[in-house]
Amino acid sequence: MDFAGYSTHSSKILALSSTREEFKGNIHIDFVHGKLGHRREFGGGRGQPLARAIGLKHGANPTVVDATAGLGRDAFVLASLGAQVTMIERSPILAALLDDGLKRLAAELGFSEPGLSDIAEQQLHLVHANAIEWLQNQTENRPDVVYMDPMYPHRSKSALVKKEMRALRALVGDDEDSALLLQAARCCALKRVVVKRPKGAPLIGDGNNPVKPSGNVQSKNTRYDIYSVIPSV
């Protein structure tokens, strides 16, 4: 499958590859090994900033919609900590990579890590859809939390941007509809909306009217803005 100079190819693993200057190499989704495996084991558990922002505490296991799934990393971490997570991804290429990663997760965990089999079978689900439309159509089974990680503001020095981020930016571009997504998320979520931003980045909003969060949780390089929900009329 070709997409603007990119291709996906499959043998045992579906991967995204390109010879374009801004992104050379292959990317595939591995929920078991590598960075995600290390983060699952040593990321700080429910005490890490992401988990605290979502509300994973005191035994609570909220239902979460990750409205900007991307490569699925934060969604997987939340699922591994006990949350029920639905990933929404509108890019057909990223959705295909996520689907392949989930299938391999289900196949591998039965042998290598049986204790995590519930993640693939019960706790982590994928929907290929426009998140704004999907959230607006949820009248039943609304999530406790909607999580957003819109595309970070562009950096002038491409060397500062990791390979995966360059690939995502080339595929989906900047998330120009972040304000609309935030509005839909606040109308859908039952408890809170969490927006991941680079530390020091501006708040999401239309022009000079940013939407102010009710609080935030910060780490060294990241800020998780927490928004209250908009009650149903």
Short mmCIF file of C-alpha atoms in Angstrom, two decimals:
data_model
loop_
_atom_site.label_atom_id
_atom_site.label_comp_id
_atom_site.label_asym_id
_atom_site.label_seq_id
_atom_site.Cartn_x
_atom_site.Cartn_y
_atom_site.Cartn_z
CA MET A 1 0.00 0.00 0.00
CA ASP A 2 1.55 3.31 -1.06
CA PHE A 3 0.91 6.72 0.49
CA ALA A 4 2.75 9.85 -0.65
CA GLY A 5 6.14 8.17 -0.90
CA TYR A 6 5.50 5.71 1.91
CA SER A 7 4.61 2.05 1.76
CA THR A 8 3.41 -0.58 4.16
CA HIS A 9 4.65 -4.09 3.67
CA SER A 10 3.96 -7.31 5.46
CA SER A 11 5.72 -10.58 6.04
CA LYS A 12 5.20 -11.50 9.67
CA ILE A 13 5.13 -7.85 10.72
CA LEU A 14 3.35 -4.95 9.05
CA ALA A 15 5.73 -1.99 8.84
CA LEU A 16 5.81 1.52 7.45
CA SER A 17 8.83 2.30 5.31
CA SER A 18 10.04 5.24 3.27
CA THR A 19 13.07 6.62 1.46
CA ARG A 20 11.93 10.23 1.92
CA GLU A 21 14.47 12.52 3.56
CA GLU A 22 12.34 13.43 6.59
CA PHE A 23 11.81 9.78 7.51
CA LYS A 24 14.12 6.97 6.43
CA GLY A 25 13.68 3.47 7.77
CA ASN A 26 10.88 1.25 9.04
CA ILE A 27 8.32 1.67 11.79
CA HIS A 28 6.14 -1.08 13.18
CA ILE A 29 4.12 -1.40 16.38
CA ASP A 30 5.40 -3.77 19.05
CA PHE A 31 3.36 -3.80 22.24
CA VAL A 32 5.50 -6.48 23.92
CA HIS A 33 9.18 -5.72 23.43
CA GLY A 34 11.44 -2.70 23.03
CA LYS A 35 10.46 0.71 24.40
CA LEU A 36 6.96 -0.30 25.42
CA GLY A 37 8.13 -3.42 27.22
CA HIS A 38 10.67 -1.34 29.15
CA ARG A 39 8.12 1.39 29.89
CA ARG A 40 5.61 -1.17 31.14
CA GLU A 41 8.13 -2.60 33.59
CA PHE A 42 9.98 0.54 34.68
CA GLY A 43 7.66 3.45 33.83
CA GLY A 44 6.50 4.09 37.38
CA GLY A 45 3.20 2.21 37.43
CA ARG A 46 0.16 4.15 38.63
CA GLY A 47 2.43 6.80 40.10
CA GLN A 48 3.62 8.05 36.71
CA PRO A 49 2.23 11.40 35.52
CA LEU A 50 0.07 9.93 32.74
CA ALA A 51 -1.67 7.53 35.13
CA ARG A 52 -2.24 10.24 37.74
CA ALA A 53 -3.72 12.60 35.14
CA ILE A 54 -6.11 9.90 33.92
CA GLY A 55 -7.22 9.08 37.47
CA LEU A 56 -5.73 5.61 37.91
CA LYS A 57 -5.59 5.56 41.69
CA HIS A 58 -7.11 3.84 44.72
CA GLY A 59 -7.99 0.79 42.64
CA ALA A 60 -9.97 2.78 40.07
CA ASN A 61 -9.94 1.33 36.55
CA PRO A 62 -11.64 3.95 34.36
CA THR A 63 -12.81 3.44 30.81
CA VAL A 64 -10.67 5.58 28.52
CA VAL A 65 -10.97 6.66 24.90
CA ASP A 66 -7.63 7.60 23.33
CA ALA A 67 -8.96 9.94 20.64
CA THR A 68 -5.59 10.35 18.89
CA ALA A 69 -4.13 6.85 19.08
CA GLY A 70 -1.11 7.36 16.82
CA LEU A 71 1.32 4.54 17.56
CA GLY A 72 -0.73 3.38 20.55
CA ARG A 73 1.96 3.76 23.18
CA ASP A 74 0.09 5.71 25.83
CA ALA A 75 -3.04 3.62 25.24
CA PHE A 76 -1.08 0.42 25.85
CA VAL A 77 0.50 1.78 29.03
CA LEU A 78 -2.93 2.71 30.38
CA ALA A 79 -4.36 -0.70 29.48
CA SER A 80 -1.43 -2.47 31.13
CA LEU A 81 -2.19 -0.50 34.30
CA GLY A 82 -5.79 -1.71 34.35
CA ALA A 83 -7.79 0.82 32.32
CA GLN A 84 -10.24 -0.26 29.63
CA VAL A 85 -8.98 1.61 26.56
CA THR A 86 -10.51 2.23 23.14
CA MET A 87 -8.09 3.65 20.60
CA ILE A 88 -9.53 5.91 17.88
CA GLU A 89 -7.36 6.46 14.81
CA ARG A 90 -8.47 8.19 11.61
CA SER A 91 -5.39 7.47 9.48
CA PRO A 92 -5.97 4.21 7.58
CA ILE A 93 -2.24 3.47 7.58
CA LEU A 94 -1.79 3.98 11.31
CA ALA A 95 -4.99 2.02 11.97
CA ALA A 96 -3.58 -0.88 9.94
CA LEU A 97 -0.32 -0.79 11.92
CA LEU A 98 -2.23 -0.72 15.21
CA ASP A 99 -4.42 -3.63 14.14
CA ASP A 100 -1.34 -5.65 13.23
CA GLY A 101 0.28 -4.81 16.56
CA LEU A 102 -2.82 -5.92 18.47
CA LYS A 103 -2.98 -9.22 16.58
CA ARG A 104 0.66 -9.97 17.33
CA LEU A 105 0.12 -8.95 20.96
CA ALA A 106 -2.68 -11.51 21.28
CA ALA A 107 -0.59 -14.20 19.58
CA GLU A 108 2.61 -13.60 21.55
CA LEU A 109 1.25 -13.06 25.03
CA GLY A 110 -0.29 -16.49 25.23
CA PHE A 111 3.23 -17.90 25.15
CA SER A 112 5.66 -15.27 26.41
CA GLU A 113 3.64 -13.34 29.00
CA PRO A 114 0.33 -15.03 29.81
CA GLY A 115 -0.31 -12.59 32.65
CA LEU A 116 -0.89 -9.81 30.10
CA SER A 117 -3.26 -11.70 27.82
CA ASP A 118 -6.24 -9.69 29.07
CA ILE A 119 -4.78 -6.56 27.50
CA ALA A 120 -5.12 -7.91 23.98
CA GLU A 121 -8.36 -9.77 24.57
CA GLN A 122 -10.32 -7.41 26.81
CA GLN A 123 -8.65 -4.11 27.67
CA LEU A 124 -7.32 -2.58 24.44
CA HIS A 125 -9.57 -2.07 21.42
CA LEU A 126 -9.19 -0.25 18.11
CA VAL A 127 -11.69 1.79 16.11
CA HIS A 128 -10.78 3.28 12.73
CA ALA A 129 -12.84 6.47 12.67
CA ASN A 130 -12.85 10.25 12.84
CA ALA A 131 -12.69 10.83 16.60
CA ILE A 132 -14.83 13.97 16.55
CA GLU A 133 -17.68 12.21 14.77
CA TRP A 134 -17.27 9.07 16.87
CA LEU A 135 -17.43 10.98 20.16
CA GLN A 136 -20.43 13.00 19.02
CA ASN A 137 -22.32 9.78 18.26
CA GLN A 138 -21.74 8.16 21.66
CA THR A 139 -25.01 8.30 23.59
CA GLU A 140 -24.52 5.02 25.47
CA ASN A 141 -21.38 3.49 26.96
CA ARG A 142 -19.70 6.87 27.24
CA PRO A 143 -16.13 6.69 28.59
CA ASP A 144 -15.05 7.99 31.96
CA VAL A 145 -12.08 9.75 30.38
CA VAL A 146 -11.16 10.98 26.92
CA TYR A 147 -7.41 11.31 26.31
CA MET A 148 -5.94 13.48 23.56
CA ASP A 149 -2.38 13.75 22.31
CA PRO A 150 -2.67 16.16 19.35
CA MET A 151 0.32 16.62 17.08
CA TYR A 152 2.94 18.67 18.86
CA PRO A 153 3.76 22.16 17.56
CA HIS A 154 6.27 22.03 14.72
CA ARG A 155 9.91 22.43 15.66
CA SER A 156 12.21 24.27 13.26
CA LYS A 157 15.10 21.87 13.82
CA SER A 158 14.02 18.50 12.44
CA ALA A 159 16.89 16.79 14.27
CA LEU A 160 15.02 17.45 17.51
CA VAL A 161 12.06 15.40 16.33
CA LYS A 162 12.21 11.63 16.65
CA LYS A 163 11.80 9.40 13.61
CA GLU A 164 8.36 8.20 14.67
CA MET A 165 7.14 11.78 15.14
CA ARG A 166 8.42 12.78 11.69
CA ALA A 167 6.54 9.84 10.21
CA LEU A 168 3.33 10.74 12.03
CA ARG A 169 3.58 14.38 10.98
CA ALA A 170 4.12 13.42 7.34
CA LEU A 171 1.14 11.05 7.42
CA VAL A 172 -1.46 13.07 9.31
CA GLY A 173 -0.07 16.60 9.48
CA ASP A 174 -0.80 18.96 12.34
CA ASP A 175 -4.08 18.43 14.17
CA GLU A 176 -5.79 21.62 13.07
CA ASP A 177 -9.11 20.48 14.55
CA SER A 178 -7.83 20.05 18.12
CA ALA A 179 -10.24 22.65 19.50
CA LEU A 180 -13.21 20.86 17.94
CA LEU A 181 -11.94 17.53 19.26
CA LEU A 182 -11.58 18.97 22.76
CA GLN A 183 -15.16 20.24 22.65
CA ALA A 184 -16.48 16.85 21.49
CA ALA A 185 -14.40 15.10 24.15
CA ARG A 186 -15.74 17.30 26.97
CA CYS A 187 -19.31 16.62 25.85
CA CYS A 188 -18.72 12.86 25.72
CA ALA A 189 -16.56 12.05 28.75
CA LEU A 190 -18.24 11.34 32.06
CA LYS A 191 -15.43 12.44 34.40
CA ARG A 192 -12.59 14.30 32.68
CA VAL A 193 -10.63 15.03 29.52
CA VAL A 194 -6.83 14.86 29.54
CA VAL A 195 -4.74 16.61 26.88
CA LYS A 196 -1.05 15.83 26.53
CA ARG A 197 1.10 18.82 25.55
CA PRO A 198 4.80 19.62 25.49
CA LYS A 199 5.80 21.54 28.59
CA GLY A 200 5.52 25.23 27.73
CA ALA A 201 3.20 24.68 24.75
CA PRO A 202 0.12 26.92 24.44
CA LEU A 203 -3.29 25.73 25.51
CA ILE A 204 -5.66 24.37 22.90
CA GLY A 205 -8.19 26.88 21.65
CA ASP A 206 -9.40 29.03 18.78
CA GLY A 207 -6.99 31.87 18.17
CA ASN A 208 -6.83 34.13 21.20
CA ASN A 209 -9.43 32.17 23.16
CA PRO A 210 -7.67 29.16 24.67
CA VAL A 211 -9.69 26.73 26.74
CA LYS A 212 -8.38 26.81 30.30
CA PRO A 213 -7.98 23.49 32.10
CA SER A 214 -9.05 22.92 35.67
CA GLY A 215 -5.60 21.59 36.53
CA ASN A 216 -2.59 19.73 35.19
CA VAL A 217 0.03 17.13 35.98
CA GLN A 218 3.57 17.77 34.80
CA SER A 219 6.67 15.72 34.10
CA LYS A 220 10.09 16.88 32.94
CA ASN A 221 9.10 17.55 29.32
CA THR A 222 5.34 16.99 29.25
CA ARG A 223 2.21 18.62 30.63
CA TYR A 224 -1.12 16.81 31.02
CA ASP A 225 -3.92 19.38 31.03
CA ILE A 226 -7.07 18.19 32.79
CA TYR A 227 -10.44 19.56 31.64
CA SER A 228 -13.83 19.28 33.28
CA VAL A 229 -16.66 17.74 31.30
CA ILE A 230 -19.61 19.62 29.83
CA PRO A 231 -22.82 18.24 31.38
CA SER A 232 -25.52 16.95 29.07
CA VAL A 233 -28.51 19.22 28.72
#
